[in-house]
């Protein structure tokens, strides 16, 4: 595959991951994380949700998605600044997640108040026979204001 | 190299990175980040400091360290839960950074008040002819309390 096609394939895997989250589709999210079934050398996956401690291994990671999905009535990700950095069979995808989400409301059947969140994510993917799979996901809240320390665009 | 030796080499690079931060040694920190000098295929580095937006490329990343070092009189990292996950020429290191730091005090020559911080980090390293180099660093504050959502140890 050309470098461009590779980048497209990785970007598609990254998009598929967020779309599965939006649908609350735990099965697809699970399948997008690398596992023993994807063949050796397999080693542990890791995941950090915004403000959370480190989660390690499929047990902790997939359980966390089940918990998040159970407590999220509605979630939408507007991805910006998506960048793919490739090296052999590994890709690092960085992006800004502009999240709009709502939990269950007090009254049954109602949607809770919508909350906006600015989050940055680093997603590491590995190439497998079954396509690009997540090896690590680290998402964190952006807490700083646009000050001097916020860099301008176009740094090299 | 055996898998064990590889893991030790990656761990040593990870430790060297934090020790250089403690010394305020910008030259060593710069040298630990992968660069064009480390040979193709080189593609962009990315970095997130706790609560910060995404930084991309050597310009933004190294400038951020210069700013942090200029504003930090004292910093110490107590690393716990260090885990190395290897796949070919790439390694993902996860760790908890128990940080104790102090800025410059109001009075010249004095040390500012010490602040403790709980941070989790995902560090991605690539093997180069010059050893393991940082490709991505993502650090974020742990904001959740030890509740139900905090997973127990030993998930698989």
PDB file of N, CA, C and O in Angstrom, chain B residues 103-135:
ATOM      1  N   UNK B 103       7.210  26.139  42.013  1.00  0.00           N
ATOM      2  CA  UNK B 103       7.618  27.223  41.124  1.00  0.00           C
ATOM      3  C   UNK B 103       8.492  28.205  41.880  1.00  0.00           C
ATOM      4  O   UNK B 103       8.736  28.039  43.074  1.00  0.00           O
ATOM      5  N   UNK B 104       8.978  29.236  41.185  1.00  0.00           N
ATOM      6  CA  UNK B 104       9.786  30.257  41.857  1.00  0.00           C
ATOM      7  C   UNK B 104       8.917  30.987  42.883  1.00  0.00           C
ATOM      8  O   UNK B 104       7.730  31.199  42.653  1.00  0.00           O
ATOM      9  N   UNK B 105       9.481  31.355  44.005  1.00  0.00           N
ATOM     10  CA  UNK B 105       8.741  32.086  45.039  1.00  0.00           C
ATOM     11  C   UNK B 105       8.702  33.564  44.709  1.00  0.00           C
ATOM     12  O   UNK B 105       9.400  34.045  43.826  1.00  0.00           O
ATOM     13  N   UNK B 106       7.863  34.291  45.453  1.00  0.00           N
ATOM     14  CA  UNK B 106       7.777  35.743  45.282  1.00  0.00           C
ATOM     15  C   UNK B 106       9.136  36.359  45.618  1.00  0.00           C
ATOM     16  O   UNK B 106       9.655  37.179  44.886  1.00  0.00           O
ATOM     17  N   UNK B 107       9.687  35.930  46.745  1.00  0.00           N
ATOM     18  CA  UNK B 107      10.985  36.455  47.161  1.00  0.00           C
ATOM     19  C   UNK B 107      12.092  35.755  46.387  1.00  0.00           C
ATOM     20  O   UNK B 107      12.141  34.532  46.313  1.00  0.00           O
ATOM     21  N   UNK B 108      13.000  36.538  45.864  1.00  0.00           N
ATOM     22  CA  UNK B 108      14.081  35.992  45.065  1.00  0.00           C
ATOM     23  C   UNK B 108      14.888  34.971  45.871  1.00  0.00           C
ATOM     24  O   UNK B 108      15.175  35.177  47.035  1.00  0.00           O
ATOM     25  N   UNK B 109      15.248  33.879  45.214  1.00  0.00           N
ATOM     26  CA  UNK B 109      16.098  32.893  45.872  1.00  0.00           C
ATOM     27  C   UNK B 109      15.338  31.892  46.714  1.00  0.00           C
ATOM     28  O   UNK B 109      15.892  30.891  47.143  1.00  0.00           O
ATOM     29  N   UNK B 110      14.052  32.168  46.938  1.00  0.00           N
ATOM     30  CA  UNK B 110      13.242  31.241  47.739  1.00  0.00           C
ATOM     31  C   UNK B 110      12.566  30.224  46.818  1.00  0.00           C
ATOM     32  O   UNK B 110      12.398  30.472  45.630  1.00  0.00           O
ATOM     33  N   UNK B 111      12.162  29.117  47.398  1.00  0.00           N
ATOM     34  CA  UNK B 111      11.431  28.111  46.637  1.00  0.00           C
ATOM     35  C   UNK B 111       9.935  28.329  46.865  1.00  0.00           C
ATOM     36  O   UNK B 111       9.512  28.594  47.985  1.00  0.00           O
ATOM     37  N   UNK B 112       9.144  28.273  45.789  1.00  0.00           N
ATOM     38  CA  UNK B 112       7.704  28.430  45.916  1.00  0.00           C
ATOM     39  C   UNK B 112       7.106  27.245  46.641  1.00  0.00           C
ATOM     40  O   UNK B 112       7.786  26.257  46.915  1.00  0.00           O
ATOM     41  N   UNK B 113       5.810  27.317  46.984  1.00  0.00           N
ATOM     42  CA  UNK B 113       5.168  26.213  47.698  1.00  0.00           C
ATOM     43  C   UNK B 113       5.175  24.947  46.844  1.00  0.00           C
ATOM     44  O   UNK B 113       4.976  25.009  45.637  1.00  0.00           O
ATOM     45  N   UNK B 114       5.403  23.806  47.492  1.00  0.00           N
ATOM     46  CA  UNK B 114       5.422  22.534  46.770  1.00  0.00           C
ATOM     47  C   UNK B 114       3.996  22.047  46.517  1.00  0.00           C
ATOM     48  O   UNK B 114       3.133  22.159  47.377  1.00  0.00           O
ATOM     49  N   UNK B 115       3.780  21.527  45.332  1.00  0.00           N
ATOM     50  CA  UNK B 115       2.460  21.042  44.952  1.00  0.00           C
ATOM     51  C   UNK B 115       2.567  19.586  44.509  1.00  0.00           C
ATOM     52  O   UNK B 115       3.463  19.224  43.746  1.00  0.00           O
ATOM     53  N   UNK B 116       1.651  18.753  45.002  1.00  0.00           N
ATOM     54  CA  UNK B 116       1.615  17.349  44.582  1.00  0.00           C
ATOM     55  C   UNK B 116       0.583  17.171  43.483  1.00  0.00           C
ATOM     56  O   UNK B 116      -0.450  17.847  43.474  1.00  0.00           O
ATOM     57  N   UNK B 117       0.882  16.291  42.535  1.00  0.00           N
ATOM     58  CA  UNK B 117      -0.020  16.083  41.400  1.00  0.00           C
ATOM     59  C   UNK B 117      -0.025  14.609  41.037  1.00  0.00           C
ATOM     60  O   UNK B 117       1.031  13.968  41.004  1.00  0.00           O
ATOM     61  N   UNK B 118      -1.213  14.075  40.732  1.00  0.00           N
ATOM     62  CA  UNK B 118      -1.309  12.693  40.282  1.00  0.00           C
ATOM     63  C   UNK B 118      -1.623  12.697  38.796  1.00  0.00           C
ATOM     64  O   UNK B 118      -2.661  13.201  38.368  1.00  0.00           O
ATOM     65  N   UNK B 119      -0.686  12.143  38.024  1.00  0.00           N
ATOM     66  CA  UNK B 119      -0.782  12.198  36.567  1.00  0.00           C
ATOM     67  C   UNK B 119      -0.547  10.803  35.994  1.00  0.00           C
ATOM     68  O   UNK B 119       0.271  10.058  36.514  1.00  0.00           O
ATOM     69  N   UNK B 120      -1.278  10.456  34.935  1.00  0.00           N
ATOM     70  CA  UNK B 120      -0.977   9.207  34.220  1.00  0.00           C
ATOM     71  C   UNK B 120      -0.419   9.558  32.843  1.00  0.00           C
ATOM     72  O   UNK B 120      -0.833  10.540  32.232  1.00  0.00           O
ATOM     73  N   UNK B 121       0.529   8.724  32.385  1.00  0.00           N
ATOM     74  CA  UNK B 121       1.199   9.028  31.120  1.00  0.00           C
ATOM     75  C   UNK B 121       1.285   7.813  30.212  1.00  0.00           C
ATOM     76  O   UNK B 121       1.443   6.683  30.678  1.00  0.00           O
ATOM     77  N   UNK B 122       1.147   8.073  28.921  1.00  0.00           N
ATOM     78  CA  UNK B 122       1.391   7.059  27.896  1.00  0.00           C
ATOM     79  C   UNK B 122       2.534   7.584  27.033  1.00  0.00           C
ATOM     80  O   UNK B 122       2.408   8.634  26.407  1.00  0.00           O
ATOM     81  N   UNK B 123       3.652   6.870  27.039  1.00  0.00           N
ATOM     82  CA  UNK B 123       4.832   7.293  26.282  1.00  0.00           C
ATOM     83  C   UNK B 123       5.117   6.270  25.189  1.00  0.00           C
ATOM     84  O   UNK B 123       5.302   5.093  25.475  1.00  0.00           O
ATOM     85  N   UNK B 124       5.147   6.718  23.938  1.00  0.00           N
ATOM     86  CA  UNK B 124       5.426   5.805  22.835  1.00  0.00           C
ATOM     87  C   UNK B 124       6.861   6.029  22.364  1.00  0.00           C
ATOM     88  O   UNK B 124       7.249   7.164  22.052  1.00  0.00           O
ATOM     89  N   UNK B 125       7.640   4.952  22.345  1.00  0.00           N
ATOM     90  CA  UNK B 125       9.043   5.022  21.932  1.00  0.00           C
ATOM     91  C   UNK B 125       9.264   4.257  20.628  1.00  0.00           C
ATOM     92  O   UNK B 125       8.576   3.259  20.369  1.00  0.00           O
ATOM     93  N   UNK B 126      10.240   4.734  19.842  1.00  0.00           N
ATOM     94  CA  UNK B 126      10.643   4.005  18.639  1.00  0.00           C
ATOM     95  C   UNK B 126      12.123   3.674  18.720  1.00  0.00           C
ATOM     96  O   UNK B 126      12.927   4.464  19.200  1.00  0.00           O
ATOM     97  N   UNK B 127      12.462   2.478  18.217  1.00  0.00           N
ATOM     98  CA  UNK B 127      13.855   2.065  18.215  1.00  0.00           C
ATOM     99  C   UNK B 127      14.588   2.771  17.065  1.00  0.00           C
ATOM    100  O   UNK B 127      14.112   2.767  15.927  1.00  0.00           O
ATOM    101  N   UNK B 128      15.718   3.370  17.358  1.00  0.00           N
ATOM    102  CA  UNK B 128      16.534   3.996  16.314  1.00  0.00           C
ATOM    103  C   UNK B 128      17.963   3.459  16.477  1.00  0.00           C
ATOM    104  O   UNK B 128      18.269   2.764  17.450  1.00  0.00           O
ATOM    105  N   UNK B 129      18.821   3.810  15.509  1.00  0.00           N
ATOM    106  CA  UNK B 129      20.226   3.393  15.593  1.00  0.00           C
ATOM    107  C   UNK B 129      20.859   3.977  16.851  1.00  0.00           C
ATOM    108  O   UNK B 129      21.838   3.447  17.382  1.00  0.00           O
ATOM    109  N   UNK B 130      20.286   5.066  17.345  1.00  0.00           N
ATOM    110  CA  UNK B 130      20.809   5.768  18.516  1.00  0.00           C
ATOM    111  C   UNK B 130      20.017   5.423  19.786  1.00  0.00           C
ATOM    112  O   UNK B 130      20.011   6.185  20.755  1.00  0.00           O
ATOM    113  N   UNK B 131      19.334   4.277  19.757  1.00  0.00           N
ATOM    114  CA  UNK B 131      18.577   3.867  20.947  1.00  0.00           C
ATOM    115  C   UNK B 131      17.098   4.201  20.840  1.00  0.00           C
ATOM    116  O   UNK B 131      16.625   4.680  19.815  1.00  0.00           O
ATOM    117  N   UNK B 132      16.353   3.946  21.905  1.00  0.00           N
ATOM    118  CA  UNK B 132      14.909   4.190  21.935  1.00  0.00           C
ATOM    119  C   UNK B 132      14.626   5.679  22.108  1.00  0.00           C
ATOM    120  O   UNK B 132      15.164   6.317  23.002  1.00  0.00           O
ATOM    121  N   UNK B 133      13.786   6.214  21.218  1.00  0.00           N
ATOM    122  CA  UNK B 133      13.474   7.635  21.254  1.00  0.00           C
ATOM    123  C   UNK B 133      11.968   7.860  21.366  1.00  0.00           C
ATOM    124  O   UNK B 133      11.182   7.078  20.808  1.00  0.00           O
ATOM    125  N   UNK B 134      11.593   8.950  22.028  1.00  0.00           N
ATOM    126  CA  UNK B 134      10.178   9.294  22.211  1.00  0.00           C
ATOM    127  C   UNK B 134       9.530   9.713  20.890  1.00  0.00           C
ATOM    128  O   UNK B 134      10.068  10.532  20.156  1.00  0.00           O
ATOM    129  N   UNK B 135       8.368   9.162  20.638  1.00  0.00           N
ATOM    130  CA  UNK B 135       7.586   9.503  19.445  1.00  0.00           C
ATOM    131  C   UNK B 135       6.323  10.281  19.883  1.00  0.00           C
ATOM    132  O   UNK B 135       5.853  11.185  19.206  1.00  0.00           O
TER     133      UNK B 135
END
